[in-house]
Short mmCIF file of C-alpha atoms and ligand atoms in Angstrom, two decimals:
data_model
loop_
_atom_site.label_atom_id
_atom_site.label_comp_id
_atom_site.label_asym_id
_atom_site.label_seq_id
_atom_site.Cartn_x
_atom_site.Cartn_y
_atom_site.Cartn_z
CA UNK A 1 114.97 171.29 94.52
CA UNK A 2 114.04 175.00 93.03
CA UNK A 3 113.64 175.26 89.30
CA UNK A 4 115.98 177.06 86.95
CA UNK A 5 114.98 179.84 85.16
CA UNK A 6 116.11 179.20 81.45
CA UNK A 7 116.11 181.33 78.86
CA UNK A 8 117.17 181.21 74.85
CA UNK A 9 116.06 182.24 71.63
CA UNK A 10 116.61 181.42 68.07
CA UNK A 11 116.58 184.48 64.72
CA UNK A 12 113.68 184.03 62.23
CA UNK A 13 116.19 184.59 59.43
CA UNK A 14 116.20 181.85 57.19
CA UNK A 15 115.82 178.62 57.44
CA UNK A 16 116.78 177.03 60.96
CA UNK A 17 119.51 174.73 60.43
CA UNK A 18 121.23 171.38 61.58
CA UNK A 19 123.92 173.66 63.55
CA UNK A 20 121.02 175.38 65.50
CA UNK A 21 119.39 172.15 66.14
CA UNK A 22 122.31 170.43 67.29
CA UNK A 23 123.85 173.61 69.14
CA UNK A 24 121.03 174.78 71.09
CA UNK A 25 117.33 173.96 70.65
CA UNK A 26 118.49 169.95 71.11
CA UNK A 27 119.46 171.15 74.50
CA UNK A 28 116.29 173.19 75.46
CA UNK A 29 114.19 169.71 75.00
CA UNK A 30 115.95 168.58 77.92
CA UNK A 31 116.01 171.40 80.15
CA UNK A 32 112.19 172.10 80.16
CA UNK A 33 111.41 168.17 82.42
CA UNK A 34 113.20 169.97 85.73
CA UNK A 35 112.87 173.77 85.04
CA UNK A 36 111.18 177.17 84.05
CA UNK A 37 112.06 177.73 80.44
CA UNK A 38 111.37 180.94 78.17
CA UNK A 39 112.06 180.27 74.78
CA UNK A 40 111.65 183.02 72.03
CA UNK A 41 111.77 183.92 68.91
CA UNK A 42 114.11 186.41 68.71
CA UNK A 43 112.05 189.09 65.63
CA UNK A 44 113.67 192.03 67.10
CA UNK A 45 117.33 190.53 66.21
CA UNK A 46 116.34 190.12 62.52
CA UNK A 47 115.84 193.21 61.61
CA UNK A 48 119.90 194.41 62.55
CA UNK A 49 120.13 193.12 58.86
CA UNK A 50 118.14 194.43 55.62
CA UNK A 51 115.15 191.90 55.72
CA UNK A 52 112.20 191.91 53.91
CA UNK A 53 108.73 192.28 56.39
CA UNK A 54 106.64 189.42 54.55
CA UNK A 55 109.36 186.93 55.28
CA UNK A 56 109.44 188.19 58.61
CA UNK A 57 106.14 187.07 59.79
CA UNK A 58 106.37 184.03 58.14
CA UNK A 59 109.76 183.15 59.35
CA UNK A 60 108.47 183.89 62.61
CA UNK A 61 105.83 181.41 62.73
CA UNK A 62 107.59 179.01 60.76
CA UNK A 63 110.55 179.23 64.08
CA UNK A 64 107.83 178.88 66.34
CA UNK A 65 106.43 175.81 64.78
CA UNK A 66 110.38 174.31 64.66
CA UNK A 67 110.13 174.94 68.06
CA UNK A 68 107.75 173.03 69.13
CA UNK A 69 108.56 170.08 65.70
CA UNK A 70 111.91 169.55 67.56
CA UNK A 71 110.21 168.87 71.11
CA UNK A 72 109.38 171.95 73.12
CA UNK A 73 106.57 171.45 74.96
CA UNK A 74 104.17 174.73 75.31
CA UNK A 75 102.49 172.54 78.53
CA UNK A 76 106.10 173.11 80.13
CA UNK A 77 107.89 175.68 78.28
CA UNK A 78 106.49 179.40 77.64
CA UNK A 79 107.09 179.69 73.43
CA UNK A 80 106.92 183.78 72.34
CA UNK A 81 107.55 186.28 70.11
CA UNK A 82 110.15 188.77 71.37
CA UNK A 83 108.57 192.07 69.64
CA UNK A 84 105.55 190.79 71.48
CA UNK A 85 107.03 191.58 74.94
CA UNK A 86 107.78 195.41 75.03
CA UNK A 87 110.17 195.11 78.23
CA UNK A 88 112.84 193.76 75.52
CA UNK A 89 112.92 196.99 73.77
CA UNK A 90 113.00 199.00 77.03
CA UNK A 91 115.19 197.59 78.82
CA UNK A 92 117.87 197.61 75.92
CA UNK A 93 117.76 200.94 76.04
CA UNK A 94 118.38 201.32 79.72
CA UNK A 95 121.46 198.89 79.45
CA UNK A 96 122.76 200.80 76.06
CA UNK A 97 122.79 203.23 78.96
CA UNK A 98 124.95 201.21 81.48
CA UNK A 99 127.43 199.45 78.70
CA UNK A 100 130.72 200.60 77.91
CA UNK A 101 131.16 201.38 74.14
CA UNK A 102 134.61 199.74 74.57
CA UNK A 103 132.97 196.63 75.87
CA UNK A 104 131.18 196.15 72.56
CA UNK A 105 133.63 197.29 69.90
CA UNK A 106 135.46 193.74 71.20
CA UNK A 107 132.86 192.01 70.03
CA UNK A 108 133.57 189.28 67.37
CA UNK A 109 130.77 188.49 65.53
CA UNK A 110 129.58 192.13 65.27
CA UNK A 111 132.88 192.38 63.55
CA UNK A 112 132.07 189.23 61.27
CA UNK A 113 128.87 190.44 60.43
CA UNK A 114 130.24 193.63 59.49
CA UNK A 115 132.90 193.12 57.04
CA UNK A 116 130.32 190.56 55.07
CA UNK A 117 127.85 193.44 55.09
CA UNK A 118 129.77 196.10 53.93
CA UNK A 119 128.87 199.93 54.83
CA UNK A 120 125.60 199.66 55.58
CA UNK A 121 125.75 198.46 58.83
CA UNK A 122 122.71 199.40 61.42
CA UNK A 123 123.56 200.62 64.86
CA UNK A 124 121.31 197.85 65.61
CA UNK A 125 123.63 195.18 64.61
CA UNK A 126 126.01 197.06 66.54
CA UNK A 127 123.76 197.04 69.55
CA UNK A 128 122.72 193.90 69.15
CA UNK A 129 123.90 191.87 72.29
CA UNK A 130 122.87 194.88 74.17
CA UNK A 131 119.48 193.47 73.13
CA UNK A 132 120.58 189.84 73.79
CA UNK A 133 121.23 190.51 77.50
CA UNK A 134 118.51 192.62 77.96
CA UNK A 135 116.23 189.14 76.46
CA UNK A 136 118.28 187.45 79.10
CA UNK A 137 117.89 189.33 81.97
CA UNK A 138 114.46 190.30 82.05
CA UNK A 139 113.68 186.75 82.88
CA UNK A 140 116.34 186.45 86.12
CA UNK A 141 117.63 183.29 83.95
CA UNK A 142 120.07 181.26 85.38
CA UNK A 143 120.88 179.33 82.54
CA UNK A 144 121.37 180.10 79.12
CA UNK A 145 121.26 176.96 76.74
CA UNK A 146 123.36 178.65 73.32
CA UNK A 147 125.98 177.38 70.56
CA UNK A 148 129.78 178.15 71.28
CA UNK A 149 129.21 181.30 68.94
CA UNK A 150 127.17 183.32 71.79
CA UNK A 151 129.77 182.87 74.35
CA UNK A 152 131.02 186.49 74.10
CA UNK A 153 127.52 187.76 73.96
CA UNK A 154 126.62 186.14 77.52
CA UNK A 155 130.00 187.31 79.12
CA UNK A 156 128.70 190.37 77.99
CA UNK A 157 125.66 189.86 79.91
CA UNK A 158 127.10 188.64 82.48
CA UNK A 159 129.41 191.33 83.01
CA UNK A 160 126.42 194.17 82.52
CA UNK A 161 124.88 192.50 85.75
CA UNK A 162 127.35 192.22 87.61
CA UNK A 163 129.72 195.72 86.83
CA UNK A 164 126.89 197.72 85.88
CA UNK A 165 123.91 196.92 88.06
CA UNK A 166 124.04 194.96 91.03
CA UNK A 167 127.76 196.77 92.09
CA UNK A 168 126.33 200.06 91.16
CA UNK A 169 122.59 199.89 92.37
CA UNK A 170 122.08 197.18 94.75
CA UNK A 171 121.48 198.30 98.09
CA UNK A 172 123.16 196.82 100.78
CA UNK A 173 120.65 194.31 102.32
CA UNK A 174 119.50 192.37 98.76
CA UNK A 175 123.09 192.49 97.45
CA UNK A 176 122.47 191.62 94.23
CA UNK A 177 119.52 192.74 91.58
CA UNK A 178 119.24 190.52 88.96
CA UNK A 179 120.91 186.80 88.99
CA UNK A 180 124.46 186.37 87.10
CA UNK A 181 123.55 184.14 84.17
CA UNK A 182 125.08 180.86 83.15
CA UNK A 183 126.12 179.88 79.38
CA UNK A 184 125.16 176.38 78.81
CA UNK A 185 127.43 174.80 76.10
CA UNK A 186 126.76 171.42 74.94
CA UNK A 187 130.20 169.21 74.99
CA UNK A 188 128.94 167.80 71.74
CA UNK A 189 127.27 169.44 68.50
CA UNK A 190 128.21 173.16 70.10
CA UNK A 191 129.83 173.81 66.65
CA UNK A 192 129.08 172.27 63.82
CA UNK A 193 130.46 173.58 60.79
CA UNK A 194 129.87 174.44 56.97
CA UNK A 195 129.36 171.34 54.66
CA UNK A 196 131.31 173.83 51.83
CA UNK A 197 134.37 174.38 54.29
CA UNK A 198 135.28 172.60 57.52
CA UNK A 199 136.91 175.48 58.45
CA UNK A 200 133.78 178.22 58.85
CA UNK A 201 130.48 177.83 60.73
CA UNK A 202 127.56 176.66 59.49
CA UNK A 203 125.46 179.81 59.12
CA UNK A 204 121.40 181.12 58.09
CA UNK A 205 123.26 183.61 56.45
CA UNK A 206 125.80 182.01 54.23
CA UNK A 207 124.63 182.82 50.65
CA UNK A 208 125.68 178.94 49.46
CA UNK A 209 122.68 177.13 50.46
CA UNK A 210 124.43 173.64 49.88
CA UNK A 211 126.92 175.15 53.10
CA UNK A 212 124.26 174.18 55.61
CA UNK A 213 121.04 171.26 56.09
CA UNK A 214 118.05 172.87 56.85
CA UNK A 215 115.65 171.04 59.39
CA UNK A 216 113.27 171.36 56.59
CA UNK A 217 115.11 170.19 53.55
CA UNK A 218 113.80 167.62 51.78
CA UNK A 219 115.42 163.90 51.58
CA UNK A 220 116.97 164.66 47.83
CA UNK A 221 117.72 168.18 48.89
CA UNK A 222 119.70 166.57 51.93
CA UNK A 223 121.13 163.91 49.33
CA UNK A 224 122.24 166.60 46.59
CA UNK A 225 124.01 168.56 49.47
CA UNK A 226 125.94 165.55 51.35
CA UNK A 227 126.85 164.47 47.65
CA UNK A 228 128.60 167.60 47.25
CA UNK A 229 129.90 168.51 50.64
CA UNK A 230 133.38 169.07 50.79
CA UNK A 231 135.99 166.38 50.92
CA UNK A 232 139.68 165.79 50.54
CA UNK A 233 141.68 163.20 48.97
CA UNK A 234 142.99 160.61 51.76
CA UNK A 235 141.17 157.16 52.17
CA UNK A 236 139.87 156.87 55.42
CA UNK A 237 137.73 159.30 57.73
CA UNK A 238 139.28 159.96 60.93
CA UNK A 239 138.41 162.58 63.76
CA UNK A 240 140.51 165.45 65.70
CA UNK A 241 143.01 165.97 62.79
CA UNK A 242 143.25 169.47 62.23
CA UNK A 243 144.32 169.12 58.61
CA UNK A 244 140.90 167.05 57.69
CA UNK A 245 138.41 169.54 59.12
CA UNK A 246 135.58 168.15 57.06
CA UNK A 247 135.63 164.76 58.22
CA UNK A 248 136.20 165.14 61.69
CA UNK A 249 132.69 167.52 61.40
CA UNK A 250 130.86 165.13 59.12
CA UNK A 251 131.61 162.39 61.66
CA UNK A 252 130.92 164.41 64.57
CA UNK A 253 127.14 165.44 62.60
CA UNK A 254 126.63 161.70 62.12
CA UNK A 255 127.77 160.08 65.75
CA UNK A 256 125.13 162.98 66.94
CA UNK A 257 122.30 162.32 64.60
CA UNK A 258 123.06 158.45 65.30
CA UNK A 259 123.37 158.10 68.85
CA UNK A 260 126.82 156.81 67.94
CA UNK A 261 130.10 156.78 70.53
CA UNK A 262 132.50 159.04 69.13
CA UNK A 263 135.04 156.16 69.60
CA UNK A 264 132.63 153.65 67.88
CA UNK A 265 132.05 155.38 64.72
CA UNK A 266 136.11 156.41 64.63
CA UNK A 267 136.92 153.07 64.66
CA UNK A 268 134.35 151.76 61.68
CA UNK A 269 135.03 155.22 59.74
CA UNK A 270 139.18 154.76 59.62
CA UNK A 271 139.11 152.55 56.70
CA UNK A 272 136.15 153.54 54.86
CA UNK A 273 136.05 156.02 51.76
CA UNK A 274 133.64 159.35 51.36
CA UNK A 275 131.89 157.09 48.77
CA UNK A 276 130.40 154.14 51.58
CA UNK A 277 130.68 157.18 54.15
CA UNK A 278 128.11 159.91 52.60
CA UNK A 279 125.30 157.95 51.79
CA UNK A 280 125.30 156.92 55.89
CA UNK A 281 125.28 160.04 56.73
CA UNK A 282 122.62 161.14 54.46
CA UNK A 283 120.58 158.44 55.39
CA UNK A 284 121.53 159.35 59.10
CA UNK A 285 120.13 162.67 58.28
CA UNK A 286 117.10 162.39 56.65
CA UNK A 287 115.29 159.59 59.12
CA UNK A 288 116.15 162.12 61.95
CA UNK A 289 115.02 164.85 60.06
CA UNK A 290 111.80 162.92 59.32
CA UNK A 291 109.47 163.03 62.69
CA UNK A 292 110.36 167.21 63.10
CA UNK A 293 109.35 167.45 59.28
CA UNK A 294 105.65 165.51 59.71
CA UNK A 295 105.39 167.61 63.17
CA UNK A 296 105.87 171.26 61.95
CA UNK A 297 103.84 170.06 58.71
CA UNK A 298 100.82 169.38 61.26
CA UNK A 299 101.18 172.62 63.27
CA UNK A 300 101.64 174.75 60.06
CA UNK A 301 98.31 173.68 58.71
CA UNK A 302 96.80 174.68 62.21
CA UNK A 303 97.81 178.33 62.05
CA UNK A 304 95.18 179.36 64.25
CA UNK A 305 96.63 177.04 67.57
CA UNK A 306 100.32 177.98 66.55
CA UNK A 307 98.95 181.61 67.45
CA UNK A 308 97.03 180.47 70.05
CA UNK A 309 100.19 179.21 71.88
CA UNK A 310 102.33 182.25 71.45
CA UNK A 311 99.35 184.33 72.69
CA UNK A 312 99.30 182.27 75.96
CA UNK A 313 103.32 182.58 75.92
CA UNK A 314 103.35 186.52 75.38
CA UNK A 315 100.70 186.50 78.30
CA UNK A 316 103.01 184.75 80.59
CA UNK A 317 106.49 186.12 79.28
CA UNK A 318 105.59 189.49 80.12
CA UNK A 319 104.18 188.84 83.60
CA UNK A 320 108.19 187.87 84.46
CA UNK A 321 110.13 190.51 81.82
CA UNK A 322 107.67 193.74 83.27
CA UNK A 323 108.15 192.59 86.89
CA UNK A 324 111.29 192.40 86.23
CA UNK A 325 111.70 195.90 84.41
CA UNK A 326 110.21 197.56 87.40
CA UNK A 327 112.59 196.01 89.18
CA UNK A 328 115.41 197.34 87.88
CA UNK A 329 113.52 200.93 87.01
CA UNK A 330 112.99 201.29 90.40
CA UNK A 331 116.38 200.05 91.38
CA UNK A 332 118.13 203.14 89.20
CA UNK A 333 115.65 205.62 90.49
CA UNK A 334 113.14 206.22 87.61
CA UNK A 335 109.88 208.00 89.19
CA UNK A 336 106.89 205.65 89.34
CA UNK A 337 104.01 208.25 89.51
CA UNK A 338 104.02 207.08 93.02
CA UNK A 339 107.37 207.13 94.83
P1 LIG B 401 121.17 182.34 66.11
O1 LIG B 401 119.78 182.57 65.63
O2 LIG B 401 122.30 182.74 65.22
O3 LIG B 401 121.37 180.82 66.46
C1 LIG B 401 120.49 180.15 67.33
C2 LIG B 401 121.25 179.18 68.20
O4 LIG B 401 121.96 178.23 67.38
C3 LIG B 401 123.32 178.20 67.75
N1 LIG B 401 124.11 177.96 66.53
C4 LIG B 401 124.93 176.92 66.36
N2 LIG B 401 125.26 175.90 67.17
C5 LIG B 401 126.12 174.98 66.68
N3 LIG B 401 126.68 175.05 65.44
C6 LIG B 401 126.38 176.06 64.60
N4 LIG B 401 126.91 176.11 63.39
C7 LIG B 401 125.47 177.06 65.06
N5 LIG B 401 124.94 178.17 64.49
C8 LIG B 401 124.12 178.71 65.41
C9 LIG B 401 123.61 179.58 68.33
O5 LIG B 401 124.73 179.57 69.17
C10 LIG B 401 122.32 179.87 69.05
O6 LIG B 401 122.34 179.28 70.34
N6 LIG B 401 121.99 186.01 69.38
C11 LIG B 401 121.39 184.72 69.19
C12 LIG B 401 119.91 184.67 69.50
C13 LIG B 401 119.53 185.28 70.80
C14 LIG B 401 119.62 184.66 72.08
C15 LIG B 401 119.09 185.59 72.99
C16 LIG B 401 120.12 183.43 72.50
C17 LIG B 401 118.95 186.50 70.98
N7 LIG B 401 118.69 186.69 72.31
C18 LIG B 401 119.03 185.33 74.37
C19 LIG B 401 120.06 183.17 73.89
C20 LIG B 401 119.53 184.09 74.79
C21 LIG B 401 121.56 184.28 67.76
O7 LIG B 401 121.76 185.07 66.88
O8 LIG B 401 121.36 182.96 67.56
#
């Protein structure tokens, strides 16, 4: 059986949270037993927002080390630093190029991410999933392990390859340039939402800190927040009823964090109050939280091998993206210096 190509990546902004956990990285862990995974940390994307360069570097690292606290492997999986890789830049620019503006004035979360920003928005954040399928397609991926909230950005990508480069440049005999990628969207944990409002996302960027569990909050910071998290007034906790969106996600957060059946926990939940329910969840939390927390505690204190690795990643990652960028150079005609 051939291996996958997989790629994803994950925003040093902020602290990485439950949702990202559960969303995506979870899902990576898994992936990198049967196949070729690229995981980075995605520096270029946080700058499309005002952001201040010390916390940069740190938050950079600090991903990295999350990384490899929640289970990525740098043995199996190649773990680097986007800005690291020039072909992300370069290519972006080619596909700004090749992408209809109309394509990307559809698109949702630049729209989101606009109206909470104001008027300063950067073209970058404009551009941004310009960038994201340039990322994606520098490393042929295949499969694309993401949260629900990227599923515009990889049709995007997906459309780029195939309406704007392998109809348009292919030549006859290979058919097809670059491979069409896949989205890969957990059935379970793809959304979790805000412990303020069952109605939003959880978010890095929600200025209410208590709206989100970071994987690095500590066990009375995780007990202050589930203490507080939203609630409403019926007796009982019960899943799928549009009306209660804060228990059916606070149910759906523990039955993930718990191995529990969906059906299981409905069943134990219906007649029990928020008052017997939170503490179980907190609890639920916090021992799961635990191993990640002792794990990226070790690796921070070992700077020098948390470089190491994304040195040896950056190596590799940019064999693929710059034979891949020559690819497609070549493909649209760019003069080598030899051809
Ligand atoms: P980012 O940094 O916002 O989020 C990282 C990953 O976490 C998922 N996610 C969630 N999943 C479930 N519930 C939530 N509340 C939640 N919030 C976030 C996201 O879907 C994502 O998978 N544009 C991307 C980063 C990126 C990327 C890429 C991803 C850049 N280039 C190439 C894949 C491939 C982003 O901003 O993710």
């Amino acid at each position: 059986m051939t291996r996958k190509r997989v790629l994803s990546g994950v925003q040093p902004t902020g602290d990485l949270h439950i949702g990202n956990w559960l969303g995506a990285i979870r899902n990576w862990v898994d992936l990198q037993e049967n196949n070729e995974t690229f995981f980075c940390v995605v520096d270029l994307h946080a700058i499309t927002v005002p952001h201040d360069p010390k916390l940069l570097t740190q938050n950079t690292l600090s991903t990295a080390a999350l990384y490899i606290a929640c289970g990525m492997d740098p043995e199996k999986s190649r773990i680097f630093v986007q800005s690291h890789v020039s072909a992300h830049s370069e290519l972006c620019w080619i596909l700004n190029c090749l992408t209809p503006l109309n394509w990307m004035e559809r698109m949702i979360q630049f729209k989101e991410k606009a109206k909470k920003q104001g008027e300063n928005v950067s073209i970058g954040l404009f551009n941004y999933p310009v960038l994201m399928a340039a990322d994606i397609l520098l490393y042929n991926a295949d499969l694309v392990p993401v949260g629900e909230d990227q599923k515009q950005h990889l049709e995007l990508a997906r459309n780029i390859v195939q309406q704007r480069i392998n109809s348009r440049f292919a030549n006859t005999k290979e058919k097809a340039i670059l491979k069409v990628p896949q989205p890969l969207i957990l059935k379970q944990g793809a959304k979790i939402m805000s412990l303020s409002d069952g109605r939003n996302k959880m978010s890095k960027s929600d200025p209410n800190e208590g709206s989100r569990i970071a994987l690095l909050d500590p066990p009375n910071i995780i007990n202050k927040k589930i203490k507080r998290a939203k609630t409403d007034s019926h007796i009982g906790l019960e899943l799928g009823n549009p009306s209660r969106p804060e228990a059916d996600n606070l149910i759906k957060i523990y039955c993930l964090l718990s191995d529990t059946p969906i059906k299981k926990a409905n069943e134990e939940f219906a007649e029990m109050g928020w008052g017997k329910f939170k503490p179980l969840l907190a609890e639920a939390i916090i021992s799961r939280l635990e191993p990640i927390q002792s794990k990226y505690n070790e690796l921070m204190q070992d700077p020098a091998e948390l470089k190491r690795v994304l040195k040896e990643g950056n190596y590799h990652a940019s064999q693929v993206a710059n034979e891949t960028l020559t690819k497609i150079k070549d493909a649209l005609g760019f003069f080598n210096g030899d051809n």
